[in-house]
CSV table of C-alpha atoms in Angstrom, one decimal:
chain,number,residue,atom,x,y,z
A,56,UNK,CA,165.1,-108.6,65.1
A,57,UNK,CA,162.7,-109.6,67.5
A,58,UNK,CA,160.2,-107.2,68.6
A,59,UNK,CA,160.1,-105.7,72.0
A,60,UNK,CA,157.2,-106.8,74.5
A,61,UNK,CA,155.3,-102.5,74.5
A,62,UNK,CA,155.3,-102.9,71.0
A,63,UNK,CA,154.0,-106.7,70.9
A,64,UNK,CA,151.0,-104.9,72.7
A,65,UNK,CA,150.7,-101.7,71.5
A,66,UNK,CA,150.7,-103.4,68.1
A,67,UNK,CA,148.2,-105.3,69.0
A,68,UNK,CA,146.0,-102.5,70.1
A,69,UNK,CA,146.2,-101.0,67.2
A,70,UNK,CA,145.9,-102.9,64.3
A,71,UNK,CA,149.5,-101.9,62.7
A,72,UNK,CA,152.7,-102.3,63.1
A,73,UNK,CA,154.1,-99.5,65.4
A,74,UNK,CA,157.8,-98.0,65.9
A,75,UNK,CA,159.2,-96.3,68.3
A,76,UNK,CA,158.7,-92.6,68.7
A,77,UNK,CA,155.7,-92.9,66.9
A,78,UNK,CA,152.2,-91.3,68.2
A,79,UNK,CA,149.4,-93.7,68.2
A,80,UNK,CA,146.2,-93.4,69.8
A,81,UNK,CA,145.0,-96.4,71.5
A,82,UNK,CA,141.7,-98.4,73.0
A,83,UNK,CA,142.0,-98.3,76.5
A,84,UNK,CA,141.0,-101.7,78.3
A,85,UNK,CA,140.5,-100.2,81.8
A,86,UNK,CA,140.8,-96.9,83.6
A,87,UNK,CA,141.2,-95.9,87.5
A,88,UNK,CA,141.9,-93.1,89.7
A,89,UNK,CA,142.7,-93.3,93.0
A,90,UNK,CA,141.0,-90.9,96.0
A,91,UNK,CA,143.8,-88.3,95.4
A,92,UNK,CA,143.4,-87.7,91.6
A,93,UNK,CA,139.5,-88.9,91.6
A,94,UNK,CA,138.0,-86.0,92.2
A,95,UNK,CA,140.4,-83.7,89.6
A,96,UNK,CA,139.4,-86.9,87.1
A,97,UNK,CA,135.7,-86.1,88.0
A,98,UNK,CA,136.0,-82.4,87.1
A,99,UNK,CA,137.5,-83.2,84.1
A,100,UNK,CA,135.0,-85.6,82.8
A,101,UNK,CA,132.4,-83.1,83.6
A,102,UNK,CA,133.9,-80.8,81.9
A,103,UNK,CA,134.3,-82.2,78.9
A,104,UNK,CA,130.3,-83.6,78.8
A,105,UNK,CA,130.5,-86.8,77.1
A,106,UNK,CA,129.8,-89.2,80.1
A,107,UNK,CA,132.1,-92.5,80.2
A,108,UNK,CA,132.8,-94.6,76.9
A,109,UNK,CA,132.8,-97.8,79.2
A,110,UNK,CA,131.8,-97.6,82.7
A,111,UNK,CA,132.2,-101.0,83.5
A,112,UNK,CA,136.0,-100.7,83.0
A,113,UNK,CA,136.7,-97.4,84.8
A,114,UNK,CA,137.5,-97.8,88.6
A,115,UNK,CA,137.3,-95.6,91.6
A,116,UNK,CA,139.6,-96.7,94.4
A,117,UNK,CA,139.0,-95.1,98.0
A,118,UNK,CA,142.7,-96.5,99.1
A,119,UNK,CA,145.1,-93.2,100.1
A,120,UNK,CA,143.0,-92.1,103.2
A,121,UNK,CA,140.9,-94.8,104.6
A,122,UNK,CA,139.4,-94.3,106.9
A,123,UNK,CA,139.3,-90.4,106.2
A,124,UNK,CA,141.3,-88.8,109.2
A,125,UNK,CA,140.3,-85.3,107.8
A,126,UNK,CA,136.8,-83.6,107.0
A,127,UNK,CA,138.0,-82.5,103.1
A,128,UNK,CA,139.2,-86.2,102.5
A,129,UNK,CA,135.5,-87.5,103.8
A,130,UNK,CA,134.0,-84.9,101.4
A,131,UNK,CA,136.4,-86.0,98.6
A,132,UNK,CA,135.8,-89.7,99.4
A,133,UNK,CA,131.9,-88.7,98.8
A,134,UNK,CA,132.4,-87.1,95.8
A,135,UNK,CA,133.7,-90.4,94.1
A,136,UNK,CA,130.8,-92.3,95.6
A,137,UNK,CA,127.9,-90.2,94.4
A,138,UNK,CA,129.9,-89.8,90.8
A,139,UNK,CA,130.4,-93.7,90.3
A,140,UNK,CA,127.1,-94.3,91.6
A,141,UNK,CA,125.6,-91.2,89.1
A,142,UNK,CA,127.8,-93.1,86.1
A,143,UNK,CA,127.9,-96.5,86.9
A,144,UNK,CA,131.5,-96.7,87.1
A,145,UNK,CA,133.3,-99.2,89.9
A,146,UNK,CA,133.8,-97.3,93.7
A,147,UNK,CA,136.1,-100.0,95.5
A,148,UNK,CA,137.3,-99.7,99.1
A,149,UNK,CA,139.0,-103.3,99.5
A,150,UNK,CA,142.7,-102.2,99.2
A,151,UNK,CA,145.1,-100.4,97.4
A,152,UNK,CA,143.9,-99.9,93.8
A,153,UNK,CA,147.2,-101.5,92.4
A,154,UNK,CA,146.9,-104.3,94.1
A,155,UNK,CA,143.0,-104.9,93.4
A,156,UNK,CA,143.9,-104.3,90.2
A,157,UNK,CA,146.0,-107.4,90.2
A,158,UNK,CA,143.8,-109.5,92.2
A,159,UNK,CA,141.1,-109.0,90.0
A,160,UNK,CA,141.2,-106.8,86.4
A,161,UNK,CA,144.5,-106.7,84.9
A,162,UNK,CA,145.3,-109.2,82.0
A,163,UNK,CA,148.0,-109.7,79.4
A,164,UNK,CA,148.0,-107.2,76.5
A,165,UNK,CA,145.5,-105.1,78.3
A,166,UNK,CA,146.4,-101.3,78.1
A,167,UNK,CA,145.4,-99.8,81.2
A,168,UNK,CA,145.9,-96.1,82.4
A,169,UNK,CA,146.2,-95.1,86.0
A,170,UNK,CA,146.0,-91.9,87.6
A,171,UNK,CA,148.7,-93.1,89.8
A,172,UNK,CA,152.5,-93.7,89.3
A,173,UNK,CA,152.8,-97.0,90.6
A,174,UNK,CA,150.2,-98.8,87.9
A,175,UNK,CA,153.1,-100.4,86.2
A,176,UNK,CA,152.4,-103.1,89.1
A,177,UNK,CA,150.0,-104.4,86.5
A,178,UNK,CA,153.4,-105.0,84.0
A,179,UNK,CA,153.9,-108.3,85.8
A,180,UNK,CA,150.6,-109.4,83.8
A,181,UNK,CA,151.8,-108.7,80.6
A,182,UNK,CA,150.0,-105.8,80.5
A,183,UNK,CA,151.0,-102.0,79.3
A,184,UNK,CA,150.0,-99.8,82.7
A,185,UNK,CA,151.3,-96.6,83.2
A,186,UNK,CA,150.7,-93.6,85.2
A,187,UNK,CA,148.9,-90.6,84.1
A,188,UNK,CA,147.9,-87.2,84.9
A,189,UNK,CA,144.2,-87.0,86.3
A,190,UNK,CA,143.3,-85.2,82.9
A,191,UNK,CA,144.4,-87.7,80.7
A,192,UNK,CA,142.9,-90.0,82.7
A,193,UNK,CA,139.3,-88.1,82.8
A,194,UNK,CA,139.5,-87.9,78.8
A,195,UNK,CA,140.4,-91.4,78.2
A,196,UNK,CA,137.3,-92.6,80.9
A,197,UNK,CA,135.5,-90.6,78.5
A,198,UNK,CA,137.2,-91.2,74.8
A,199,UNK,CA,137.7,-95.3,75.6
A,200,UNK,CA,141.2,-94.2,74.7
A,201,UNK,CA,144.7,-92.7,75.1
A,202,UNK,CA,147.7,-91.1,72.6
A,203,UNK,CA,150.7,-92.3,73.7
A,204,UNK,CA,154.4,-91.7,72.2
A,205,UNK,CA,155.2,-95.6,71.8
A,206,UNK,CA,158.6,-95.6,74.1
A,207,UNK,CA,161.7,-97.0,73.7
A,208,UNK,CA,162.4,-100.2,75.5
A,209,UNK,CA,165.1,-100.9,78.3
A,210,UNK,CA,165.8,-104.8,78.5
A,211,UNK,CA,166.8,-105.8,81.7
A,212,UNK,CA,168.3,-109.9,81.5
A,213,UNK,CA,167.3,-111.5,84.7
A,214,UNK,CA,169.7,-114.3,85.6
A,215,UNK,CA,170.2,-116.7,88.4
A,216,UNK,CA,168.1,-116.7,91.2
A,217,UNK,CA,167.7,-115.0,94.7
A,218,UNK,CA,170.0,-116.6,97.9
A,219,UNK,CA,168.3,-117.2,101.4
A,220,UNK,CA,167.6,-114.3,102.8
A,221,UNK,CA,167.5,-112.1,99.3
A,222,UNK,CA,164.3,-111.0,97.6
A,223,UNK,CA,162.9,-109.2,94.4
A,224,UNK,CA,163.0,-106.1,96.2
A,225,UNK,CA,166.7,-106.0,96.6
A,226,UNK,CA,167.0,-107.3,92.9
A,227,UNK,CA,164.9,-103.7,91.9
A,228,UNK,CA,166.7,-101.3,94.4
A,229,UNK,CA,169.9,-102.8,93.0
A,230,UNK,CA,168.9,-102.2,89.8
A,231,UNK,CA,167.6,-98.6,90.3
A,232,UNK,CA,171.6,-98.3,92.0
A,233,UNK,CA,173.1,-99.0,88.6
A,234,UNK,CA,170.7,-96.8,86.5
A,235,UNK,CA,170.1,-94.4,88.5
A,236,UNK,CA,166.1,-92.9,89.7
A,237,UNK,CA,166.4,-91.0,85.6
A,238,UNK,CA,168.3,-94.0,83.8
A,239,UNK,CA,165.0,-95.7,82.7
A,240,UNK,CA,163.3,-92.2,81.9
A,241,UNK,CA,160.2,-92.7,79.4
A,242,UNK,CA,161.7,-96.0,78.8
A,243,UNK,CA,160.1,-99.4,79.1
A,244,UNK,CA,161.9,-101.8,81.6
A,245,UNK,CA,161.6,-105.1,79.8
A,246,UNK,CA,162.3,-108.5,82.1
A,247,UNK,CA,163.3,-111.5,80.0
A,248,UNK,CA,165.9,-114.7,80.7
A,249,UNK,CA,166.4,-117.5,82.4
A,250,UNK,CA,166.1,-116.3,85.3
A,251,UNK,CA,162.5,-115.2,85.4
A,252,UNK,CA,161.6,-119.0,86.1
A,253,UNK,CA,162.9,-117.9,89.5
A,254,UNK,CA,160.8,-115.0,90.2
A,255,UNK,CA,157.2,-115.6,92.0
A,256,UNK,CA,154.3,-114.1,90.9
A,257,UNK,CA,154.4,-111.8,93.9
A,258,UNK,CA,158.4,-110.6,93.5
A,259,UNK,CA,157.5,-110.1,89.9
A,260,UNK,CA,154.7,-107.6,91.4
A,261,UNK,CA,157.2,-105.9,93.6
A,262,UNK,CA,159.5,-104.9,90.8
A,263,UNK,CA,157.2,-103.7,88.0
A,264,UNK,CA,155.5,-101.7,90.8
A,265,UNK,CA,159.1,-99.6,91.4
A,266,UNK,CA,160.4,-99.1,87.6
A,267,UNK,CA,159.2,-95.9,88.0
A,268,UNK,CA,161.7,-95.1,90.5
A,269,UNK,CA,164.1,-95.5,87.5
A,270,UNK,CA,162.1,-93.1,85.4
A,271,UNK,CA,160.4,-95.4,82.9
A,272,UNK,CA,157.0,-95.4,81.7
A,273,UNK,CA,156.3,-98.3,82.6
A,274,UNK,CA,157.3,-102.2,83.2
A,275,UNK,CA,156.9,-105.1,81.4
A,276,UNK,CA,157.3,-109.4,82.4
A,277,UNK,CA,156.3,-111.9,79.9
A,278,UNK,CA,152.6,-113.6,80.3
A,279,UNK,CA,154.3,-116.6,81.0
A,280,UNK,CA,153.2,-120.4,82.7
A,281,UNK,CA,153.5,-118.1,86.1
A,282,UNK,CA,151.2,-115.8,84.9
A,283,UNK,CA,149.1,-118.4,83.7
A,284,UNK,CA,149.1,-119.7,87.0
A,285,UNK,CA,148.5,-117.2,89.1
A,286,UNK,CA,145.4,-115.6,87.4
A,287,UNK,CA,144.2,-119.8,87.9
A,288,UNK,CA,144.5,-119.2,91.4
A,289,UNK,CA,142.2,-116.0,91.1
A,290,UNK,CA,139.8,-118.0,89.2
A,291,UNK,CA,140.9,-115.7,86.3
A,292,UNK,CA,142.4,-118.3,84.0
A,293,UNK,CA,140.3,-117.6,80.9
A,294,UNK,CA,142.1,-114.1,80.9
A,295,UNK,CA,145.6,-115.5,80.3
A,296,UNK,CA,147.0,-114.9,76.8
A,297,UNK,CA,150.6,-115.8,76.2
A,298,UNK,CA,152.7,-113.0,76.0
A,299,UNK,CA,156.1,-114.4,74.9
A,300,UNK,CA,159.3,-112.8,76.4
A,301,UNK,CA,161.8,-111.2,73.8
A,302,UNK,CA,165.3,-111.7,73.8
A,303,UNK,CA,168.5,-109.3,73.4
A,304,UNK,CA,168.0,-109.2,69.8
A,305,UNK,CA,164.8,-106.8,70.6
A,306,UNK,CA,167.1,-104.0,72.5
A,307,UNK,CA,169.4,-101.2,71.6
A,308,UNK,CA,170.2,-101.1,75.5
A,309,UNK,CA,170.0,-103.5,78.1
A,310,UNK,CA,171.6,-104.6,81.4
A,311,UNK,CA,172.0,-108.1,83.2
A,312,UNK,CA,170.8,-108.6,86.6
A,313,UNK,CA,172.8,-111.9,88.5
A,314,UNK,CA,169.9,-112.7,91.0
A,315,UNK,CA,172.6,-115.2,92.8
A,316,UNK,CA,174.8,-111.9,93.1
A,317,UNK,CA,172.5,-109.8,95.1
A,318,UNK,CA,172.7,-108.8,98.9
A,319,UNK,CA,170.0,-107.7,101.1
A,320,UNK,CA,170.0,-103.8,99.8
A,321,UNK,CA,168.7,-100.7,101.2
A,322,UNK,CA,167.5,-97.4,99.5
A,323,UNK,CA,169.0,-94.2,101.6
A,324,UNK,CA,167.1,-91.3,102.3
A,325,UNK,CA,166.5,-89.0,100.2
A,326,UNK,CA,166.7,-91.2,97.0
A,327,UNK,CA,165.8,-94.5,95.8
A,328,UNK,CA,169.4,-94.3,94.1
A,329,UNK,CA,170.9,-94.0,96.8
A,330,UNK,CA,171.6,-97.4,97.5
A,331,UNK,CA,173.9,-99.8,99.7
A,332,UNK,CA,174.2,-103.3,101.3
A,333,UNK,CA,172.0,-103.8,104.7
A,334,UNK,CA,175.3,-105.4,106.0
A,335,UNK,CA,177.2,-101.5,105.7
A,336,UNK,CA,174.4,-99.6,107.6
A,337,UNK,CA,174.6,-101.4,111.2
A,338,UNK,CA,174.9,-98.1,112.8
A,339,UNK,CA,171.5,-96.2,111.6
A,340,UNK,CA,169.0,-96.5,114.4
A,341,UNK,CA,165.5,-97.2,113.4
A,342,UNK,CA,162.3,-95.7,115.4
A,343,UNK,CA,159.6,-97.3,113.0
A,344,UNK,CA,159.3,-100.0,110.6
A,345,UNK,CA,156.2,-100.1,108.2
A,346,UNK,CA,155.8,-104.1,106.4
A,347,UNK,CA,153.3,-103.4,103.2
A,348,UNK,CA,152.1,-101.2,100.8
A,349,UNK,CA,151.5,-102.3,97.2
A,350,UNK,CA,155.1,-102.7,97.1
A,351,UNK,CA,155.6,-105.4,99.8
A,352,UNK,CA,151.8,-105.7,101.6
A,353,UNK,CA,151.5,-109.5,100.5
A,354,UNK,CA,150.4,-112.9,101.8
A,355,UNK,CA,154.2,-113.4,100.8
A,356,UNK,CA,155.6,-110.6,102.1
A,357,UNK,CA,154.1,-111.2,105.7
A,358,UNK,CA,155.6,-115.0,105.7
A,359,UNK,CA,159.2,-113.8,105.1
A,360,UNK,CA,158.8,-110.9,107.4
A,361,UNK,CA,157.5,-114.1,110.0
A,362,UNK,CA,160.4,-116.0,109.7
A,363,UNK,CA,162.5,-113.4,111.5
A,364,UNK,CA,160.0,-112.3,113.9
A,365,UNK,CA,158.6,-115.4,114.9
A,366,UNK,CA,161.5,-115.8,117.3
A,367,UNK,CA,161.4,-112.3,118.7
A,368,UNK,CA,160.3,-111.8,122.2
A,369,UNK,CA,159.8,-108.3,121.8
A,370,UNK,CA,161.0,-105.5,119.5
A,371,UNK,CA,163.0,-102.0,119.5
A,372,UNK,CA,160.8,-100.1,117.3
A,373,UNK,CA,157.1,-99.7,116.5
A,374,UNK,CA,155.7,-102.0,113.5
A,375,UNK,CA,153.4,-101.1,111.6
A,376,UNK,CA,151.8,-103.6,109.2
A,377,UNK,CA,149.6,-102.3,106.3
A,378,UNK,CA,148.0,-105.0,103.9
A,379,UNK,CA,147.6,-104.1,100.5
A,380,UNK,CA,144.3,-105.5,100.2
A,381,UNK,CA,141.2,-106.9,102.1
A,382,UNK,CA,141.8,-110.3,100.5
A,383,UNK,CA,145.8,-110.6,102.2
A,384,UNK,CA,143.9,-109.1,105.4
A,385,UNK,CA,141.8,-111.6,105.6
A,386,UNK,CA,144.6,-114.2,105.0
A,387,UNK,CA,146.4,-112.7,107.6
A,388,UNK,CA,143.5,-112.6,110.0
A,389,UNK,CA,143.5,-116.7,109.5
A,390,UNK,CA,146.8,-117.2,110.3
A,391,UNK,CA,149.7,-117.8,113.2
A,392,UNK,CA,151.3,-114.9,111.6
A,393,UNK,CA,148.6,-112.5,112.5
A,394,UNK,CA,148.8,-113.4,116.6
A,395,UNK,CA,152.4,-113.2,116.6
A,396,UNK,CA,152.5,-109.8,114.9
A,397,UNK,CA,149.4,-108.5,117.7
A,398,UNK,CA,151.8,-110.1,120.3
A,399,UNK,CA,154.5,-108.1,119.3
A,400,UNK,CA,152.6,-105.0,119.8
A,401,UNK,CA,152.6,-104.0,116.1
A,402,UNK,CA,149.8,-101.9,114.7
A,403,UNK,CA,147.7,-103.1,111.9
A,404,UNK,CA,145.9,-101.1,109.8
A,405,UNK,CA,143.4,-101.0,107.0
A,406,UNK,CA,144.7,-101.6,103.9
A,407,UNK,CA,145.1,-98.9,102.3
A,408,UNK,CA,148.1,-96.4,101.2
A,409,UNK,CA,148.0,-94.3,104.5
A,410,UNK,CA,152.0,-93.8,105.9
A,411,UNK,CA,153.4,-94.7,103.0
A,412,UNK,CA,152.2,-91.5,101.4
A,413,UNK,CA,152.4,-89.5,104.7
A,414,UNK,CA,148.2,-89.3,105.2
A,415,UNK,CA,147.7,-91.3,108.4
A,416,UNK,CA,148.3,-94.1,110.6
A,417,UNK,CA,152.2,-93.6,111.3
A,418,UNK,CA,153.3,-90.0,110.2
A,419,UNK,CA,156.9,-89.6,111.7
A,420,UNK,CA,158.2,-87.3,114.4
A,421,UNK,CA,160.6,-84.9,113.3
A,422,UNK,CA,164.2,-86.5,113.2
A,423,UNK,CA,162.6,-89.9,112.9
A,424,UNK,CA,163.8,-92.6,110.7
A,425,UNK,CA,161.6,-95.1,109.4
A,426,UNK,CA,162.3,-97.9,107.5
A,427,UNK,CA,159.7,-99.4,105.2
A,428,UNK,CA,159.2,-101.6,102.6
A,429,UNK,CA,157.2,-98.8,100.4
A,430,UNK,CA,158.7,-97.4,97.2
A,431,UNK,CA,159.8,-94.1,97.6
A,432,UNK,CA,162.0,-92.1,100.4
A,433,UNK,CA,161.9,-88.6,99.0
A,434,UNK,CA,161.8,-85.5,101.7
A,435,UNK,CA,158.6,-85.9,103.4
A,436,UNK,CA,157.0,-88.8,102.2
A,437,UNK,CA,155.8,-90.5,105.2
A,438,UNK,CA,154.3,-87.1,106.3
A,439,UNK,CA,157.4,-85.1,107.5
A,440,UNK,CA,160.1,-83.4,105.9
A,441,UNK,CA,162.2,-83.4,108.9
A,442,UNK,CA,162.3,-87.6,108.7
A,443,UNK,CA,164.5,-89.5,107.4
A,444,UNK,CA,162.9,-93.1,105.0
A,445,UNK,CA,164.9,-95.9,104.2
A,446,UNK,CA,163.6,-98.7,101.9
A,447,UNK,CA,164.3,-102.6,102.1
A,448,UNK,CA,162.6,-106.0,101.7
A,449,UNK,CA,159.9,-107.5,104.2
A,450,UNK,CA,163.1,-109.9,105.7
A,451,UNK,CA,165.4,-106.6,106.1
A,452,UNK,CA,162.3,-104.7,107.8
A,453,UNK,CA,161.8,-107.6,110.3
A,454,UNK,CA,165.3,-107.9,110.9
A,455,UNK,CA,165.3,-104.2,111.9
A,456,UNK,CA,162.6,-104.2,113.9
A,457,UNK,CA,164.2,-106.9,115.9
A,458,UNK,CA,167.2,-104.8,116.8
A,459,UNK,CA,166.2,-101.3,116.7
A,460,UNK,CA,169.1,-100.9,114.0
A,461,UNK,CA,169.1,-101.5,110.1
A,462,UNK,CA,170.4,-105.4,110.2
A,463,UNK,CA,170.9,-107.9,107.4
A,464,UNK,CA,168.4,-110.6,107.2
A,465,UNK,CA,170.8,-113.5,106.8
A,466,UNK,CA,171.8,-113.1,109.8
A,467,UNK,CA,169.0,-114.7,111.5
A,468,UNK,CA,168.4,-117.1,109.1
């Protein structure tokens, strides 16, 4: 029976074959908080008074609230400064710390622990990233390590690939429809099959990124030749180490996914789960549309989003674009893309987290209905309870802001 790709790494790690349900204790390759759970992670490794095993590899991201809109969130955003200064650890302000993460750290077979619940983004690599408490986070900044229950693996057969107009992020909200937001819970979702060859680097990000919408621990891709490839492009091709994919031998339980199948899809408010086809939900008025986040905040993203509104003259509800790092920014900046999207009146922001997590820069009104390419709609996330989120791909977020109503993509394609 093959093995499954957690425990290809976790074995790995360790030194020993591992099994699942078994508690192992592992070497941590890199740590980071964020400017939410940084300052509890601070307390913590002051309180336990053994400094940081590895400061090299532990990262403080200033990415929720940038630039502070509050005095407490200034104070906070010091408090990381002076400590990574004081401990030599990393203090990064050049996106959100999942996608700098990508850009720039994360690496097949690494094992890296995030005091966020979106660092399965990393997965795509190869690498084992999960979400953890700021605690566990403080002691393994300080320990160099982390015990961990090895989990049970989910393997989830991509097939096919995506039809014009389609994109990873319907593939994952369709998914997360099946399964449901607790059908994944402490699991690991597990990508293999042919039709991985037909996932970019970028949708591959988008997916990992929302397993945790299904409940799992984390997500897993192989480190395959698009892998290899991307990391080249970083100038980070001496990290690649093949991870090779496993097959349905390696799982109890597993589902197929027919890419050529899938529909522009949309996540209802209040749940992820709560999915249905763009082309059923022509009657929901939109007031805002947010394109980014480290779910959809791309160089990528922004070119399928420009497809649609390229040919707009003007649109029915504000835009708000929000780059997931300095580096797509910058990108951005450079391009047609960027003059078109000014023209159009849309706002763009720092990257950063900001509305996605309700902070800043495009809280809703009460009885507004946003729809954004972020990953998660729950009561109140963009900043107010009375609000209503709905989640889709960059295309379906264009399309919408186009009409002023939730639209299908293909349609103007």
């Amino acid at each position: 029976m093959a093995e499954t790709l957690v425990k290809k790494i976790i074995s790995s790690k360790t030194g020993k074959e591992v099994r699942t349900g078994e508690i192992v204790i592992m070497p941590v390759d890199r740590a980071f908080c964020q400017d939410g759970t940084g300052p509890l992670s601070i307390d913590g490794i002051k309180k336990l008074g053994i400094g940081l095993k590895n400061p090299a590899n532990c990262y403080f991201f200033i990415d929720h609230a940038v630039p502070p809109p509050r005095a407490e969130l200034a104070n906070a955003h010091k408090k990381i400064r002076d400590f990574a200064v004081s401990s030599k650890a990393n203090c990064i302000m050049r996106g959100v710390c999942h996608q700098i993460m990508v850009e720039e750290f994360s690496s097949p077979y690494d094992v890296i622990v995030g005091a966020d619940s979106h660092t399965p983004t990393s997965g795509a690599l190869g690498a084992f990233a999960a979400g953890f408490g700021s605690t566990d986070v403080a002691a393994a900044m300080s320990a160099g390590s982390v015990w961990l229950k090895v989990p049970e693996s989910l393997g989830i057969e991509i097939k096919g690939k995506l039809n014009k107009g389609v994109a990873a992020k319907d593939v994952i909200i369709d998914i997360i429809g099946k399964i449901g937001a607790d059908g994944a819970t402490y699991k690991v979702m597990e990508f293999f099959g042919e039709g991985l060859k037909n996932l970019s680097m970028d949708g591959r990000f988008t997916i990992s990124n929302m397993t945790i919408e299904a409940g799992a621990k984390t997500g897993i891709f192989p480190a395959d030749e698009t892998v290899r490839e991307y990391l080249k492009s970083r100038g980070r091709e001496g990290d690649f180490r093949e991870l090779p994919a496993s097959d349905a031998s390696a799982y109890e339980n597993m589902i197929s996914e027919d890419m050529s199948e899938i529909v522009p899809m949309v996540s209802c408010p209040h749940q992820v789960d709560n999915v249905s086809p763009a082309s059923e939900l022509g009657d929901v008025k939109v007031d805002v549309v947010l394109i980014g986040t480290c779910t959809n905040g791309r160089f990528s993203d922004y070119e399928a989003a420009y497809e649609i509104l390229k040919k707009a003259k003007s649109l029915k509800t504000t835009l708000i674009i929000a780059p997931a790092s300095n580096t797509v920014l910058k990108r951005l900046a450079e391009s047609e893309m960027f003059r078109k999207f000014v023209d159009l009146g849309a706002s763009i922001i720092p990257p950063g987290c900001g509305p996605c997590c309700g902070v800043h820069a495009g809280i809703l009104a009460d009885g507004a209905t946003a729809l954004s390419t972020a990953n998660r709609n729950f009561k109140g996330r963009m900043g107010n309870p009375e609000s209503f989120v709905y989640l889709a791909s960059p295309m379906t977020a264009a399309a919408t802001a186009v009409t002023g109503r939730i639209s299908d993509p293909r349609e103007f394609l």
